[in-house]
Short mmCIF file of C-alpha atoms in Angstrom, two decimals:
data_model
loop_
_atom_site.label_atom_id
_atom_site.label_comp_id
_atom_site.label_asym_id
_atom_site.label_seq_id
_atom_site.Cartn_x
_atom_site.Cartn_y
_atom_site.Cartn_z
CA UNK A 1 32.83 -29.35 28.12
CA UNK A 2 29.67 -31.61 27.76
CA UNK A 3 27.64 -28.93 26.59
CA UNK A 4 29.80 -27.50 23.88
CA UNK A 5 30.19 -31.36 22.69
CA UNK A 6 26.15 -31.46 22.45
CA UNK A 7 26.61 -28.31 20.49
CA UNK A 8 29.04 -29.49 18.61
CA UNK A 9 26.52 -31.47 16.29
CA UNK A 10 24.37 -28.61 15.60
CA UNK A 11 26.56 -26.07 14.97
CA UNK A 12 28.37 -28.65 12.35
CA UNK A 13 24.67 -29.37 10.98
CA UNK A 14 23.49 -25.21 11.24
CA UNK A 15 26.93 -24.24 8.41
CA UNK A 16 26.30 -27.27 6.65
CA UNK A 17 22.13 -26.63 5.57
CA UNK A 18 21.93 -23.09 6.70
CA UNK A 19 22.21 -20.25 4.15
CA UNK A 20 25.86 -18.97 5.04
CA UNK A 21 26.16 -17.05 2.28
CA UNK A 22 22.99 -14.82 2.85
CA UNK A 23 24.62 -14.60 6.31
CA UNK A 24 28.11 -13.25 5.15
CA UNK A 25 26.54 -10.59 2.87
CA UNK A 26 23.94 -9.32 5.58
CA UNK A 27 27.27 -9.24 7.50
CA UNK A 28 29.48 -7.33 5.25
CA UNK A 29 26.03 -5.08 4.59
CA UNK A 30 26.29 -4.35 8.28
CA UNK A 31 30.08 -3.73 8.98
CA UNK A 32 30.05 -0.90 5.75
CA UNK A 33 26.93 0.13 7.71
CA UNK A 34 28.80 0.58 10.93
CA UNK A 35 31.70 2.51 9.52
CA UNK A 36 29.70 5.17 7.70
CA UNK A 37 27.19 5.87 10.56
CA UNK A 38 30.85 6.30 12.82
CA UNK A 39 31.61 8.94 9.70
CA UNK A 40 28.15 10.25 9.96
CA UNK A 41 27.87 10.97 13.36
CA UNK A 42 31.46 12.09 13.95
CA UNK A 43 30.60 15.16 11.23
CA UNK A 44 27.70 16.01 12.36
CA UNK A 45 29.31 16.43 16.01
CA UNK A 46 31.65 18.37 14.45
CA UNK A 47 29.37 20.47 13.03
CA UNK A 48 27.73 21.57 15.99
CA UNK A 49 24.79 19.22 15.79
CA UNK A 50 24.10 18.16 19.56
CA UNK A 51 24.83 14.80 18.81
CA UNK A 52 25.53 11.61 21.84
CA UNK A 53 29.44 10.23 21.58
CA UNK A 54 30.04 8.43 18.29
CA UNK A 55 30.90 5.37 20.08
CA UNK A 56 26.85 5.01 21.49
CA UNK A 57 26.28 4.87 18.21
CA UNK A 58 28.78 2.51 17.00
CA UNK A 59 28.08 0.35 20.01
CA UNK A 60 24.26 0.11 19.69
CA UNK A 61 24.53 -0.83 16.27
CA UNK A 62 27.21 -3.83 16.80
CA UNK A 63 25.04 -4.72 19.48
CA UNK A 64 21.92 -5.00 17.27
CA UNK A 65 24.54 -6.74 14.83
CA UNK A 66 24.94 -9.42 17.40
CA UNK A 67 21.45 -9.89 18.16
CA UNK A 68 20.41 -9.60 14.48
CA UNK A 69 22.78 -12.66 13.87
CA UNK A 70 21.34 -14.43 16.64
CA UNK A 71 17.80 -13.70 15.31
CA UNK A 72 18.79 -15.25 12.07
CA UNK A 73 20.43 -18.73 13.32
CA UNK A 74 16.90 -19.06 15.28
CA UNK A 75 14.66 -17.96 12.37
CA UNK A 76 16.83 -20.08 10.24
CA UNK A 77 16.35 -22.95 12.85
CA UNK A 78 12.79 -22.83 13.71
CA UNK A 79 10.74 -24.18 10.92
CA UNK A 80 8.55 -21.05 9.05
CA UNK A 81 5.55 -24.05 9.02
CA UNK A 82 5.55 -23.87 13.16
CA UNK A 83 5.51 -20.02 13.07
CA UNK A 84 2.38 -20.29 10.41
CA UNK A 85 0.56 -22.79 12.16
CA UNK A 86 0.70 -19.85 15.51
CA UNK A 87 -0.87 -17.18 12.49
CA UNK A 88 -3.34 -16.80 14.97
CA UNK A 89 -1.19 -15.73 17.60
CA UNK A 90 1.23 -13.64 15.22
CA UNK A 91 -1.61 -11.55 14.74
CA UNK A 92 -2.72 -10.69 18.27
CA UNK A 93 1.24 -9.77 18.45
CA UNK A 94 0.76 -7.38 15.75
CA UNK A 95 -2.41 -6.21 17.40
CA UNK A 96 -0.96 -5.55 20.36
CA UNK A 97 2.34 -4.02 19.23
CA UNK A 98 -0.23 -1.00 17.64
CA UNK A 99 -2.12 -0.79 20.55
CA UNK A 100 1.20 -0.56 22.88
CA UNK A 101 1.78 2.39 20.42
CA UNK A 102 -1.34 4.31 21.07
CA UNK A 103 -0.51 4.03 24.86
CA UNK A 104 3.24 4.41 25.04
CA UNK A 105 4.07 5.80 21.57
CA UNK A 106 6.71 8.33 20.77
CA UNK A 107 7.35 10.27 17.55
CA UNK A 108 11.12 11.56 18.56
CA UNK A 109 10.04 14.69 16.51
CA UNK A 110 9.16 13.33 13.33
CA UNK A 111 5.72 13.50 13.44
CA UNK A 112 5.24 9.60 13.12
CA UNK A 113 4.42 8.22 16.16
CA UNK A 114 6.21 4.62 15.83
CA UNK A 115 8.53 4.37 18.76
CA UNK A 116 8.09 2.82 22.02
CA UNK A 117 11.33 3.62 24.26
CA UNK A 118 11.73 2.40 27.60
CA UNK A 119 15.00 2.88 30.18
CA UNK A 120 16.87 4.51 26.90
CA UNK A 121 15.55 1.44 24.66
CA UNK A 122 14.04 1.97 21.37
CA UNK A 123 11.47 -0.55 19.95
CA UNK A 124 9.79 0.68 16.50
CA UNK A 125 6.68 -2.00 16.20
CA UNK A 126 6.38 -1.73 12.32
CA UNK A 127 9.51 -3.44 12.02
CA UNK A 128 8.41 -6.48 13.49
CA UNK A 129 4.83 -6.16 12.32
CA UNK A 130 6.40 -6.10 8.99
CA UNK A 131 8.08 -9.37 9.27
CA UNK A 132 5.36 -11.57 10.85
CA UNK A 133 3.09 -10.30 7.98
CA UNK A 134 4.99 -11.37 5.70
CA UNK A 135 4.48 -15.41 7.54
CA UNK A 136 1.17 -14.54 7.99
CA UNK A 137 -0.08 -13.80 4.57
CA UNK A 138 1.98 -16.62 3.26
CA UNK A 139 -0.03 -18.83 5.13
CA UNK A 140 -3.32 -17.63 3.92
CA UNK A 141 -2.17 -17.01 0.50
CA UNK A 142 -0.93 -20.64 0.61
CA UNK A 143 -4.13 -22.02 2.09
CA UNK A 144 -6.23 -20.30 -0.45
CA UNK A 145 -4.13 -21.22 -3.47
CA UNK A 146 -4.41 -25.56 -2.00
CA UNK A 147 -7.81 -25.44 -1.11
CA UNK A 148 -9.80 -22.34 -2.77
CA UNK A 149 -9.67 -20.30 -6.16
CA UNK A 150 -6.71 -17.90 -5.54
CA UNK A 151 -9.00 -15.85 -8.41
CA UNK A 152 -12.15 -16.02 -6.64
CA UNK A 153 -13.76 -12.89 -5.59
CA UNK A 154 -13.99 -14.42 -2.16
CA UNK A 155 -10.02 -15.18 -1.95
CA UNK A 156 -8.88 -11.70 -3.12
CA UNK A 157 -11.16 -9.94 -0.97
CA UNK A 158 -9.44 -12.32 2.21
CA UNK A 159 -5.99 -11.35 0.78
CA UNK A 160 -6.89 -7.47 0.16
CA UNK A 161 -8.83 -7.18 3.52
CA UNK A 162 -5.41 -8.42 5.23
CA UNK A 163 -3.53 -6.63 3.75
CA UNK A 164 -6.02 -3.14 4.16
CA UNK A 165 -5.75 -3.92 7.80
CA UNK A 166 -2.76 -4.09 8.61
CA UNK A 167 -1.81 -1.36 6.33
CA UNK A 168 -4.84 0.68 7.78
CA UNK A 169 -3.91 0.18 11.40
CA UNK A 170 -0.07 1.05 11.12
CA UNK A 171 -1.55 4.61 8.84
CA UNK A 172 -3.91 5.26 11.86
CA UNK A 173 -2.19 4.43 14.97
CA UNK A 174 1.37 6.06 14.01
CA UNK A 175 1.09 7.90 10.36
CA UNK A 176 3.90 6.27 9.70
CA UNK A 177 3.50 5.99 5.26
CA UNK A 178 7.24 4.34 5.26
CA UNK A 179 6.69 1.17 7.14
CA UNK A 180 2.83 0.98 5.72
CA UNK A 181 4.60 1.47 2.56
CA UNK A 182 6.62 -1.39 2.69
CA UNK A 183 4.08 -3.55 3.71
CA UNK A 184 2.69 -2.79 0.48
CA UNK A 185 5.02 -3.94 -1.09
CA UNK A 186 5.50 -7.34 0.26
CA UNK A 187 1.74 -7.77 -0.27
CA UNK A 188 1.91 -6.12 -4.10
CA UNK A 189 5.07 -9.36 -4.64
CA UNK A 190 3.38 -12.12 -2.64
CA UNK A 191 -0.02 -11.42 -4.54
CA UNK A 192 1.97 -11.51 -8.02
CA UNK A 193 4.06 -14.33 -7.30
CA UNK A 194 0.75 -16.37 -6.21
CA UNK A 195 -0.43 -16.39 -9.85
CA UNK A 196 -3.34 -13.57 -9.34
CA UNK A 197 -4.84 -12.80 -12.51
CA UNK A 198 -3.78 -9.39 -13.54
CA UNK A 199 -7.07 -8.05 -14.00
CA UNK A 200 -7.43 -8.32 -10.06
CA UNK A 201 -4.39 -5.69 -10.27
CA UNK A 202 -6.39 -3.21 -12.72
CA UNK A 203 -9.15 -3.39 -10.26
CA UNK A 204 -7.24 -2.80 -7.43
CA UNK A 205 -5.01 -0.27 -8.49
CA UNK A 206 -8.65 1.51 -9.64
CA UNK A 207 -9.87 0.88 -6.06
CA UNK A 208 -6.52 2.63 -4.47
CA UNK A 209 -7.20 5.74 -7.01
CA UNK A 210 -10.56 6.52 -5.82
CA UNK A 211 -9.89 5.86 -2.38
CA UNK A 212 -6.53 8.37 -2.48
CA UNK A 213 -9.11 11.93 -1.76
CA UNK A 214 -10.41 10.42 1.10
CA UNK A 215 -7.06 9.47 2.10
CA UNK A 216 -5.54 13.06 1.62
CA UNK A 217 -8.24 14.99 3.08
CA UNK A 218 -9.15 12.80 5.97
CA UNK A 219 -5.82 11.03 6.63
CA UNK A 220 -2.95 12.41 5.95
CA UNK A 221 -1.47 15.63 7.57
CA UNK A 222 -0.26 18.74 5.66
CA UNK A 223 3.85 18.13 6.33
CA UNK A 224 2.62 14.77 4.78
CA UNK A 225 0.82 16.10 2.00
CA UNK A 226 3.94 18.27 1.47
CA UNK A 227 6.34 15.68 1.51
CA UNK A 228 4.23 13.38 -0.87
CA UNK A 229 4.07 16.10 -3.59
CA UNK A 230 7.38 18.26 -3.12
CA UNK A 231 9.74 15.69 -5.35
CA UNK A 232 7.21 16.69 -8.15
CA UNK A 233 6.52 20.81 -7.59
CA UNK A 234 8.95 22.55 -6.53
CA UNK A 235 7.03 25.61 -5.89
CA UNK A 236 6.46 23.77 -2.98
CA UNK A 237 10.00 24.66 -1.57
CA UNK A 238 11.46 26.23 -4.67
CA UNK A 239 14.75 27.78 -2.43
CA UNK A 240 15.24 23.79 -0.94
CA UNK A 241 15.00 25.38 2.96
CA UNK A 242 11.98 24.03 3.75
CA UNK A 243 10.29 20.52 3.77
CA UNK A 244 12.98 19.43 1.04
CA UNK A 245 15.90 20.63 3.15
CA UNK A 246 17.61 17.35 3.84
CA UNK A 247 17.34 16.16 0.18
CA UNK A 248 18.81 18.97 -1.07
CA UNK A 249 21.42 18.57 1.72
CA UNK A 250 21.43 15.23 0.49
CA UNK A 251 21.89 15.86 -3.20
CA UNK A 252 24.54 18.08 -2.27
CA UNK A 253 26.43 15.22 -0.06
CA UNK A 254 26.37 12.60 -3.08
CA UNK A 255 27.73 14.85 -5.94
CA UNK A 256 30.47 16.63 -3.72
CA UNK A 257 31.39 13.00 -3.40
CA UNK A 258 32.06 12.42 -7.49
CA UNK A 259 33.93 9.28 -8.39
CA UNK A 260 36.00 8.36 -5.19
CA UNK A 261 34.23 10.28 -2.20
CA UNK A 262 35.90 13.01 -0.04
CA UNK A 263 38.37 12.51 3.23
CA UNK A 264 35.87 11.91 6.33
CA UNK A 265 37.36 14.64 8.34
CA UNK A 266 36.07 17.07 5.47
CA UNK A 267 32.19 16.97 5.43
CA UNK A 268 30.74 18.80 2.74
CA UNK A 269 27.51 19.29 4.58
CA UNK A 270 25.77 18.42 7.74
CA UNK A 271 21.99 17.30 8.78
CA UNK A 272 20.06 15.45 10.63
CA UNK A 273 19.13 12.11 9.15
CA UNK A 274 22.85 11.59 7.45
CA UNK A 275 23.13 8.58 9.98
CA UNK A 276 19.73 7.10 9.31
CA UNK A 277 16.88 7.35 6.54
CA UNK A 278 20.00 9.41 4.47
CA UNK A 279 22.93 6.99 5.19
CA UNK A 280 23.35 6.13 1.71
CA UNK A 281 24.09 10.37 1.03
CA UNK A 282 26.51 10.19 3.54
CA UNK A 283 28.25 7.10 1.74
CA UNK A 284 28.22 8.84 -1.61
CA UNK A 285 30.12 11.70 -0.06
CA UNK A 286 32.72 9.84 1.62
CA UNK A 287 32.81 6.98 -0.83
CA UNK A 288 32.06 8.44 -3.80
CA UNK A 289 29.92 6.93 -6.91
CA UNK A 290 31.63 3.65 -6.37
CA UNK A 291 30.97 3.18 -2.85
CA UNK A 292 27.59 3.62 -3.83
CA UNK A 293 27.66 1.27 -6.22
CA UNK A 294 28.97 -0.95 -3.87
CA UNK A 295 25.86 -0.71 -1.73
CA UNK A 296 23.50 -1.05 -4.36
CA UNK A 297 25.40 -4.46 -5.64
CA UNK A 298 25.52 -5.97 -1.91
CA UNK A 299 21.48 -5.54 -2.02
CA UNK A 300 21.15 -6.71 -4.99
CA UNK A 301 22.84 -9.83 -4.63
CA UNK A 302 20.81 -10.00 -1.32
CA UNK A 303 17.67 -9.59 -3.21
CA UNK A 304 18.08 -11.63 -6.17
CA UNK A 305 19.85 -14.57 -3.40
CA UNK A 306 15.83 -14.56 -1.55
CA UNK A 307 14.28 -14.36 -5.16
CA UNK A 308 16.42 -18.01 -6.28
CA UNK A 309 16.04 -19.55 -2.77
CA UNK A 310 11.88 -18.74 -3.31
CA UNK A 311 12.03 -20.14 -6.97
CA UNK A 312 14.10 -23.65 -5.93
CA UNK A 313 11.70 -24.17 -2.76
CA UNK A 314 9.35 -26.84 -3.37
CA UNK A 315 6.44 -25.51 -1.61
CA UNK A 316 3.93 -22.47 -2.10
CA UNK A 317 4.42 -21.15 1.13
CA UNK A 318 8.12 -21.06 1.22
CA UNK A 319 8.42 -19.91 -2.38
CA UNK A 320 5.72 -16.96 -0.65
CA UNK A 321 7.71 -16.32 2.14
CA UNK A 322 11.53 -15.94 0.18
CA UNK A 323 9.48 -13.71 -2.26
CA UNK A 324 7.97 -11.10 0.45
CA UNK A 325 11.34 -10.69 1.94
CA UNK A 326 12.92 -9.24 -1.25
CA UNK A 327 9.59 -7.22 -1.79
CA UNK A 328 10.17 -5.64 1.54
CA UNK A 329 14.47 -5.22 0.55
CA UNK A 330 12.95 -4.21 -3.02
CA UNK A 331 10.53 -1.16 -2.35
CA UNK A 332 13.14 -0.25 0.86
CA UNK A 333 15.86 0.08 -1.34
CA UNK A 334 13.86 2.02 -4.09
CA UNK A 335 12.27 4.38 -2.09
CA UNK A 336 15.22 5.01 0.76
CA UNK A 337 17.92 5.64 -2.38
CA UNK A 338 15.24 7.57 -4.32
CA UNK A 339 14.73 9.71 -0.95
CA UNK A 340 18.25 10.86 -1.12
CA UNK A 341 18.73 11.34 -4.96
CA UNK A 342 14.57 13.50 -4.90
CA UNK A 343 12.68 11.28 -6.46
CA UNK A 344 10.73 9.65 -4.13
CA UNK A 345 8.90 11.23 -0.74
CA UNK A 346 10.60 11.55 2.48
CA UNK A 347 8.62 8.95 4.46
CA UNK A 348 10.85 7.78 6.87
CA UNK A 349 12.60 4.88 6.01
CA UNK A 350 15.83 3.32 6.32
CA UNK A 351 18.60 1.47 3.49
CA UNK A 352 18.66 -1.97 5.15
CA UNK A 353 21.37 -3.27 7.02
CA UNK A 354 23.25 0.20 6.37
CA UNK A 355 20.58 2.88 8.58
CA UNK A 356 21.06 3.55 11.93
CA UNK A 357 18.50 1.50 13.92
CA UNK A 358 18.72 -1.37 16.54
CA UNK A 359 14.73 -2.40 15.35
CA UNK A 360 15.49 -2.34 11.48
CA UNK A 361 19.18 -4.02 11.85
CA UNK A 362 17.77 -7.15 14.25
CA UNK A 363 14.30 -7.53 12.31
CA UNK A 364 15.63 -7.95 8.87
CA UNK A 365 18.27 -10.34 9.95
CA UNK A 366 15.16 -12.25 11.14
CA UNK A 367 13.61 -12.11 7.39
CA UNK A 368 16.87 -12.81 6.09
CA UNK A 369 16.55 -15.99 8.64
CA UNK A 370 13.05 -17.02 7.36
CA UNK A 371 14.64 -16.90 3.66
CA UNK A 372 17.78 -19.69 5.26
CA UNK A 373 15.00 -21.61 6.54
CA UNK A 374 13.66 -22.91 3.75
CA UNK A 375 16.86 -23.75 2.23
CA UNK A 376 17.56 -25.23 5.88
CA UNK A 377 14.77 -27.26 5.32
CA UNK A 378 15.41 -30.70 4.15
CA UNK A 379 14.11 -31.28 0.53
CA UNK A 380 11.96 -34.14 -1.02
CA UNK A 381 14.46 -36.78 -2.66
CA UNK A 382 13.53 -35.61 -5.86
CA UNK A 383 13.84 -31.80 -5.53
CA UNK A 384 16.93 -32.83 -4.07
CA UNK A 385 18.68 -32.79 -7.48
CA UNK A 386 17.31 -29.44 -8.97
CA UNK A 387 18.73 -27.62 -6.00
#
């Protein structure tokens, strides 16, 4: 009884300053989740795919529910400033995370090499790597905005040569495009959102274009070559049996769905992936056009709720870190949805909060916890009355 009593005061104070209603849509996110991966699964077991019991599934998902919630009330209760001020640390993490990939790595058959299992557990690294990035660039984006030019040569290089890094190392050590991907993104917001001159953009994005043959010829293998170009040839895999097999699959699964979606014991088509990177294919089957309208509004709220939270905070490096969180939700959502409808590659990567995947579920609750933080945080007197 004495300890729930000294609890008492912080869980009053945690729903009064934290961001509950960031919480409750990450929530309902993740329940819609839950119920199509149990539709999911339970077709594709019924079609003969050597699938586990539907309820493993269901189970290890409302477990990483639970611990995703739990990673957001202690993201939301640490303060971001203490996790910057360990940037130091944060990176050997990220370090070591690749390095436990090159020694214990697994690529479950997908050719990416960014798992780490042990005793039947599944850790993907780039999840995490993703979110402490996105702390540790907005502390040296921050610093270099107080104290230096942001325009500089010198401070765009130091923001670039991060970024190249990290995005290097994750290309190298696992070939995993979709999570370096992402991490493009939330680099490609913070930078904008910083106040970089565009011309540093032009230069860039003339930089990337020269550097993209000796990416494809010494880089990138030829399934990834394949996947890269088939949205735009289809001579590629002109009968859809090949390397574009589960987004025609997928295709198929969203219009047989039309308005309202189909009955879940009638599955229009069956393939791996439904339950992960092509969850939102098996929601437009089941739920039709509006169910996938549905998921697109949740994120959208979800994205546009980090985007306000970033433009009331009253400091650089919380405005920084609200705005790389909806990068990351931003280019996940583009490129996952545009994986299923063919016009984006098949890189691997999940819808969030919807996909299969313990790693994906718990770290972006953690982001979503870094974005409650700074409304957590208490405000200047003055700010006070904007927000």
């Amino acid at each position: 009884m004495a300890e729930i009593k000294r609890l008492k005061p912080f869980i009053t104070q945690f729903f009064q300053r934290a961001d509950i209603f960031l919480l409750a849509i990450c929530i309902i996110c993740s329940i819609y989740g839950i119920y199509s991966i149990k539709i999911a699964v339970t077709g594709m077991s019924a079609g003969g795919w050597e699938m586990s019991a539907p309820s493993k599934y269901i189970a290890v998902q409302t477990v990483s529910l639970i611990l995703g919630i739990a990673g957001f009330v202690a993201f939301t209760v640490i303060d971001a400033d203490i996790l910057g001020q360990q940037w130091k640390l944060l990176c050997a993490v990220n370090v070591l995370l690749l390095v436990a990939l090159v020694i214990f790595g697994q690529d479950d058959g997908t050719g990416n090499k960014s798992w780490i299992r042990f005793a039947g557990i599944g850790i993907q690294p780039s999840e995490v790597i993703k979110v402490l990035y996105i702390v540790v660039a907005a502390k040296q984006m921050t610093y270099l905005k107080e104290y230096k030019d942001i325009n500089s040569f010198l401070s765009v290089v130091q923001m670039a040569g991060h970024f190249v890094i990290v995005f290097g190392m994750i290309v190298v050590v696992s070939s995993d495009l979709g999570s370096a991907t992402i991490i493009m993104g939330v680099f490609l917001m913070m930078f904008f959102v910083l106040g970089v001159r565009l011309y540093w953009f032009a230069i860039g994005g003339a930089l990337v274009a020269s550097a993209i043959p000796l990416l494809w010829n010494y880089f990138l293998k030829d399934y990834q070559k394949k996947r890269l170009v088939a949205p735009y040839d289809k001579s590629i895999d002109p009968d859809g049996w090949g390397i574009t097999w589960q987004t025609t699959q997928s295709q198929q699964s969203l219009a047989s769905g039309r308005l309202t979606g189909v009955d879940a014991e009638h599955n229009t088509t069956v393939f791996t992936g439904k339950h992960t990177d092509f969850i939102f294919a098996c929601i437009g089957e089941h739920f039709g056009m509006i169910g996938c309208l549905i998921v697109v509004l949740l994120l959208l709220i979800i994205i546009f709720h980090c985007i306000r939270v970033g433009l009331h905070s009253s400091r650089t490096y919380d405005m920084l870190i609200c705005f790389g969180v909806a990068g990351a939700m931003v280019f996940q959502t583009f490129i996952n949805i545009g994986m299923c409808i063919g016009i984006t590659p098949v890189i691997g990567i999940t819808l969030p909060f919807f996909s299969y995947g313990g790693s994906s579920m718990v770290t972006m609750f953690c982001a979503m916890g870094l974005v409650s933080g700074v409304k957590y945080k208490p405000k200047p007197e003055h700010f006070s009355l904007i927000y």
